[in-house]
Amino acid sequence: MSNVGKDFEPLLTREAPRTVEQMGLTWLIAAAIATIVLWQVPVGNYILYPFTILATWFHEMGHGLMALLLGGQFRKLEIFGNGSGVASYAISLSLRPIGPALVAAAGPMGPPIAGAALILASRSFKAASVSLKILAGFLLVSTIIWVRSLFGIVAIPLLGLIILGIALKAPRWVQGFAVQFLGVQACVSTYHQLDYLFSDGAGPLGLSDTAQIQQQLLLPYWFWGGLMAVASLVILVQSLRVAYR
């Protein structure tokens, strides 16, 4: 019986990684690069569509949650089939100029910060599983409390249920990799909206987030766009370094 155990142990190690390191940092970096490339081609938008919706959810939740942290209101969240979204919120005028600037910046910085948290959670399989359940829970709860668009009411809980299914049913190494992959996708989604970061307009919605920061803090919108693009890259690299330390 002991011989069988010894012979079977290496097979388990080869088939199912037991540590975060065995899941492969190189593969994850390659996936991030492939994602950035796919964003640039039409078919890539379809392949990565679920991650686009998730990144939009992170973005709009960033606006709303920052408004709440500043003592304001998070009124509703709308997400649309084209991948765009709108968060409706209100904060006190007494917080100007810092308050509105923080709320505006929390949108673009929402995905990389959430992504870094997921990547760091992958340092252990237990934390990875818990983080997937927490993310799924937030998706489902946010639908009840804030989501008010028809597309969002369908898409957001569907994403939540898929992620919850992975957390409950998938092997632990799949859970660990799923957390890392979702984290990387969230971080690199910043580069999918580079044109938005370096734009002063948001179409019919008015000013872009970076233009709103410019309005409050004077420095040009492209400065804030560049700063957030660099910050997103630093957050991704540092979170991977810590996770694989």
CSV table of C-alpha atoms in Angstrom, one decimal:
chain,number,residue,atom,x,y,z
A,1,MET,CA,0.0,0.0,0.0
A,2,SER,CA,2.8,2.4,0.8
A,3,ASN,CA,4.5,1.7,-2.5
A,4,VAL,CA,1.3,2.7,-4.4
A,5,GLY,CA,1.2,5.9,-2.4
A,6,LYS,CA,4.7,6.8,-3.3
A,7,ASP,CA,4.2,6.0,-7.0
A,8,PHE,CA,1.0,8.0,-7.2
A,9,GLU,CA,2.3,11.1,-5.5
A,10,PRO,CA,4.4,12.4,-8.4
A,11,LEU,CA,1.5,11.8,-10.8
A,12,LEU,CA,-0.7,14.1,-8.7
A,13,THR,CA,2.0,16.7,-8.7
A,14,ARG,CA,2.3,16.6,-12.5
A,15,GLU,CA,-1.5,16.7,-13.1
A,16,ALA,CA,-2.6,19.3,-10.5
A,17,PRO,CA,-0.4,22.1,-9.3
A,18,ARG,CA,-0.2,22.3,-5.5
A,19,THR,CA,1.3,25.8,-5.2
A,20,VAL,CA,0.7,29.1,-6.9
A,21,GLU,CA,4.2,28.9,-8.4
A,22,GLN,CA,3.3,25.7,-10.2
A,23,MET,CA,0.5,27.5,-12.1
A,24,GLY,CA,3.2,29.4,-14.0
A,25,LEU,CA,4.0,33.1,-14.0
A,26,THR,CA,5.2,33.0,-17.6
A,27,TRP,CA,1.9,31.7,-18.8
A,28,LEU,CA,0.0,34.4,-17.0
A,29,ILE,CA,2.2,37.1,-18.5
A,30,ALA,CA,1.7,35.6,-21.9
A,31,ALA,CA,-2.0,35.6,-21.3
A,32,ALA,CA,-1.9,39.3,-20.4
A,33,ILE,CA,0.1,40.2,-23.5
A,34,ALA,CA,-2.3,38.1,-25.7
A,35,THR,CA,-5.2,39.9,-24.1
A,36,ILE,CA,-3.8,43.3,-25.0
A,37,VAL,CA,-3.3,42.1,-28.5
A,38,LEU,CA,-6.8,40.7,-28.7
A,39,TRP,CA,-8.2,44.0,-27.6
A,40,GLN,CA,-6.9,45.5,-30.8
A,41,VAL,CA,-8.6,43.2,-33.3
A,42,PRO,CA,-12.4,42.9,-33.9
A,43,VAL,CA,-12.7,39.2,-33.1
A,44,GLY,CA,-10.8,39.8,-29.8
A,45,ASN,CA,-13.7,41.9,-28.5
A,46,TYR,CA,-16.0,38.9,-28.8
A,47,ILE,CA,-13.6,36.5,-27.2
A,48,LEU,CA,-12.9,38.8,-24.2
A,49,TYR,CA,-16.5,40.2,-24.0
A,50,PRO,CA,-17.2,38.7,-20.5
A,51,PHE,CA,-14.1,40.3,-19.1
A,52,THR,CA,-15.1,43.7,-20.7
A,53,ILE,CA,-18.4,43.5,-18.8
A,54,LEU,CA,-16.6,42.6,-15.6
A,55,ALA,CA,-14.1,45.4,-16.0
A,56,THR,CA,-17.0,47.9,-16.6
A,57,TRP,CA,-18.6,46.6,-13.4
A,58,PHE,CA,-15.3,47.2,-11.5
A,59,HIS,CA,-15.0,50.7,-13.0
A,60,GLU,CA,-18.6,51.8,-12.1
A,61,MET,CA,-18.5,50.2,-8.7
A,62,GLY,CA,-15.3,52.2,-8.1
A,63,HIS,CA,-17.1,55.4,-8.7
A,64,GLY,CA,-20.1,54.4,-6.5
A,65,LEU,CA,-18.1,52.9,-3.6
A,66,MET,CA,-15.8,55.9,-3.4
A,67,ALA,CA,-18.8,58.2,-3.2
A,68,LEU,CA,-20.1,56.1,-0.3
A,69,LEU,CA,-16.8,56.3,1.4
A,70,LEU,CA,-16.9,60.0,1.2
A,71,GLY,CA,-20.3,60.1,2.9
A,72,GLY,CA,-22.3,60.5,-0.3
A,73,GLN,CA,-24.8,58.4,-2.2
A,74,PHE,CA,-24.5,55.6,-4.7
A,75,ARG,CA,-27.8,55.8,-6.5
A,76,LYS,CA,-27.7,53.3,-9.3
A,77,LEU,CA,-25.4,51.5,-11.7
A,78,GLU,CA,-26.2,50.9,-15.4
A,79,ILE,CA,-24.3,48.5,-17.6
A,80,PHE,CA,-25.1,48.2,-21.3
A,81,GLY,CA,-24.5,45.5,-24.0
A,82,ASN,CA,-21.8,47.6,-25.8
A,83,GLY,CA,-19.6,47.3,-22.7
A,84,SER,CA,-20.2,50.9,-21.4
A,85,GLY,CA,-21.6,51.8,-18.0
A,86,VAL,CA,-22.8,54.7,-15.9
A,87,ALA,CA,-22.7,55.1,-12.1
A,88,SER,CA,-25.1,57.7,-10.6
A,89,TYR,CA,-23.9,59.1,-7.3
A,90,ALA,CA,-23.9,62.3,-5.3
A,91,ILE,CA,-21.4,63.8,-2.8
A,92,SER,CA,-21.3,67.0,-0.8
A,93,LEU,CA,-20.2,70.2,-2.5
A,94,SER,CA,-18.1,70.9,0.6
A,95,LEU,CA,-15.7,68.1,-0.5
A,96,ARG,CA,-14.5,70.0,-3.6
A,97,PRO,CA,-12.1,69.8,-5.2
A,98,ILE,CA,-10.6,66.6,-3.7
A,99,GLY,CA,-13.8,64.7,-3.3
A,100,PRO,CA,-15.1,64.8,-6.9
A,101,ALA,CA,-11.6,64.2,-8.2
A,102,LEU,CA,-11.3,61.0,-6.0
A,103,VAL,CA,-14.6,59.7,-7.2
A,104,ALA,CA,-13.7,60.3,-10.8
A,105,ALA,CA,-10.3,58.6,-10.4
A,106,ALA,CA,-11.8,55.6,-8.5
A,107,GLY,CA,-13.5,54.5,-11.8
A,108,PRO,CA,-10.4,54.0,-14.0
A,109,MET,CA,-8.4,52.7,-10.9
A,110,GLY,CA,-11.2,50.3,-9.8
A,111,PRO,CA,-10.2,47.4,-12.2
A,112,PRO,CA,-6.5,47.4,-11.5
A,113,ILE,CA,-7.0,47.7,-7.7
A,114,ALA,CA,-9.6,44.9,-7.8
A,115,GLY,CA,-7.3,42.9,-10.1
A,116,ALA,CA,-4.3,43.3,-7.7
A,117,ALA,CA,-6.5,42.1,-4.8
A,118,LEU,CA,-7.4,39.0,-6.7
A,119,ILE,CA,-3.8,38.2,-7.8
A,120,LEU,CA,-2.6,38.6,-4.2
A,121,ALA,CA,-5.4,36.3,-3.0
A,122,SER,CA,-4.0,33.6,-5.3
A,123,ARG,CA,-1.0,33.2,-2.9
A,124,SER,CA,-2.9,30.3,-1.3
A,125,PHE,CA,-5.6,28.1,-2.7
A,126,LYS,CA,-7.8,28.7,0.3
A,127,ALA,CA,-7.7,32.5,-0.2
A,128,ALA,CA,-8.3,32.0,-3.9
A,129,SER,CA,-11.5,30.1,-3.2
A,130,VAL,CA,-12.7,32.6,-0.6
A,131,SER,CA,-11.9,35.5,-2.9
A,132,LEU,CA,-14.0,33.9,-5.8
A,133,LYS,CA,-16.9,33.5,-3.4
A,134,ILE,CA,-16.6,37.1,-2.2
A,135,LEU,CA,-16.4,38.4,-5.8
A,136,ALA,CA,-19.5,36.3,-6.8
A,137,GLY,CA,-21.3,37.6,-3.7
A,138,PHE,CA,-20.6,41.2,-4.5
A,139,LEU,CA,-21.8,40.8,-8.1
A,140,LEU,CA,-25.0,39.3,-6.9
A,141,VAL,CA,-25.6,41.8,-4.1
A,142,SER,CA,-24.8,44.8,-6.4
A,143,THR,CA,-27.4,43.6,-8.8
A,144,ILE,CA,-30.1,43.8,-6.1
A,145,ILE,CA,-29.0,47.1,-4.6
A,146,TRP,CA,-27.6,49.2,-7.5
A,147,VAL,CA,-27.9,47.7,-11.0
A,148,ARG,CA,-30.9,49.2,-12.8
A,149,SER,CA,-30.3,48.5,-16.5
A,150,LEU,CA,-32.0,45.5,-18.2
A,151,PHE,CA,-28.7,44.2,-19.6
A,152,GLY,CA,-26.9,44.6,-16.3
A,153,ILE,CA,-29.7,42.8,-14.4
A,154,VAL,CA,-29.1,39.8,-16.7
A,155,ALA,CA,-25.3,39.9,-17.2
A,156,ILE,CA,-24.0,40.7,-13.8
A,157,PRO,CA,-25.7,37.9,-11.8
A,158,LEU,CA,-24.8,35.5,-14.6
A,159,LEU,CA,-21.1,36.4,-14.2
A,160,GLY,CA,-21.6,36.0,-10.4
A,161,LEU,CA,-23.1,32.6,-10.7
A,162,ILE,CA,-20.4,31.4,-13.1
A,163,ILE,CA,-17.7,32.6,-10.7
A,164,LEU,CA,-19.5,31.0,-7.8
A,165,GLY,CA,-19.7,27.7,-9.7
A,166,ILE,CA,-15.9,27.8,-10.1
A,167,ALA,CA,-15.5,28.5,-6.4
A,168,LEU,CA,-17.7,25.6,-5.4
A,169,LYS,CA,-17.1,22.9,-8.0
A,170,ALA,CA,-13.8,23.4,-9.7
A,171,PRO,CA,-10.5,21.8,-8.5
A,172,ARG,CA,-8.5,24.1,-6.3
A,173,TRP,CA,-5.8,24.7,-8.9
A,174,VAL,CA,-8.4,25.8,-11.3
A,175,GLN,CA,-9.7,28.2,-8.7
A,176,GLY,CA,-6.2,29.5,-8.1
A,177,PHE,CA,-5.6,30.1,-11.8
A,178,ALA,CA,-9.1,31.6,-12.3
A,179,VAL,CA,-8.4,34.2,-9.6
A,180,GLN,CA,-5.0,35.1,-11.1
A,181,PHE,CA,-6.5,35.2,-14.7
A,182,LEU,CA,-9.4,37.4,-13.6
A,183,GLY,CA,-6.9,39.7,-11.7
A,184,VAL,CA,-4.7,40.1,-14.7
A,185,GLN,CA,-7.6,40.7,-17.0
A,186,ALA,CA,-8.9,43.4,-14.7
A,187,CYS,CA,-5.5,45.1,-14.5
A,188,VAL,CA,-4.8,45.1,-18.3
A,189,SER,CA,-8.4,46.3,-19.0
A,190,THR,CA,-6.9,49.8,-18.3
A,191,TYR,CA,-5.1,49.6,-21.6
A,192,HIS,CA,-8.3,48.7,-23.4
A,193,GLN,CA,-9.6,52.1,-22.5
A,194,LEU,CA,-6.5,54.1,-23.2
A,195,ASP,CA,-8.3,56.3,-25.7
A,196,TYR,CA,-10.8,57.1,-22.9
A,197,LEU,CA,-8.1,57.9,-20.4
A,198,PHE,CA,-6.6,60.3,-22.9
A,199,SER,CA,-9.9,61.9,-24.0
A,200,ASP,CA,-11.7,64.9,-22.5
A,201,GLY,CA,-15.1,63.7,-23.5
A,202,ALA,CA,-17.3,60.7,-22.8
A,203,GLY,CA,-19.8,61.1,-25.7
A,204,PRO,CA,-23.3,61.9,-24.6
A,205,LEU,CA,-22.3,61.4,-20.9
A,206,GLY,CA,-20.3,64.6,-21.0
A,207,LEU,CA,-16.8,64.9,-19.5
A,208,SER,CA,-14.5,61.8,-19.2
A,209,ASP,CA,-13.2,60.8,-15.8
A,210,THR,CA,-9.8,62.4,-16.5
A,211,ALA,CA,-11.4,65.6,-17.7
A,212,GLN,CA,-13.5,65.7,-14.5
A,213,ILE,CA,-10.2,65.4,-12.5
A,214,GLN,CA,-8.8,68.2,-14.6
A,215,GLN,CA,-11.8,70.4,-13.8
A,216,GLN,CA,-11.1,69.9,-10.1
A,217,LEU,CA,-7.3,69.8,-9.9
A,218,LEU,CA,-6.3,71.9,-13.0
A,219,LEU,CA,-3.6,69.7,-14.5
A,220,PRO,CA,-4.5,68.6,-18.0
A,221,TYR,CA,-6.6,65.4,-18.5
A,222,TRP,CA,-3.8,63.7,-20.5
A,223,PHE,CA,-1.5,64.0,-17.4
A,224,TRP,CA,-4.0,62.2,-15.2
A,225,GLY,CA,-4.6,59.6,-17.9
A,226,GLY,CA,-0.9,58.9,-18.2
A,227,LEU,CA,-0.5,58.8,-14.4
A,228,MET,CA,-3.3,56.2,-14.1
A,229,ALA,CA,-2.0,54.1,-17.0
A,230,VAL,CA,1.5,54.0,-15.3
A,231,ALA,CA,-0.1,53.3,-11.9
A,232,SER,CA,-2.1,50.4,-13.4
A,233,LEU,CA,1.0,48.8,-14.8
A,234,VAL,CA,2.9,49.2,-11.5
A,235,ILE,CA,0.0,47.7,-9.6
A,236,LEU,CA,-0.1,44.7,-11.9
A,237,VAL,CA,3.7,44.1,-11.8
A,238,GLN,CA,4.0,44.5,-8.0
A,239,SER,CA,1.0,42.3,-7.3
A,240,LEU,CA,2.5,39.5,-9.4
A,241,ARG,CA,5.9,40.0,-7.7
A,242,VAL,CA,4.3,39.6,-4.3
A,243,ALA,CA,2.2,36.6,-5.3
A,244,TYR,CA,5.2,34.8,-6.8
A,245,ARG,CA,7.7,35.9,-4.2
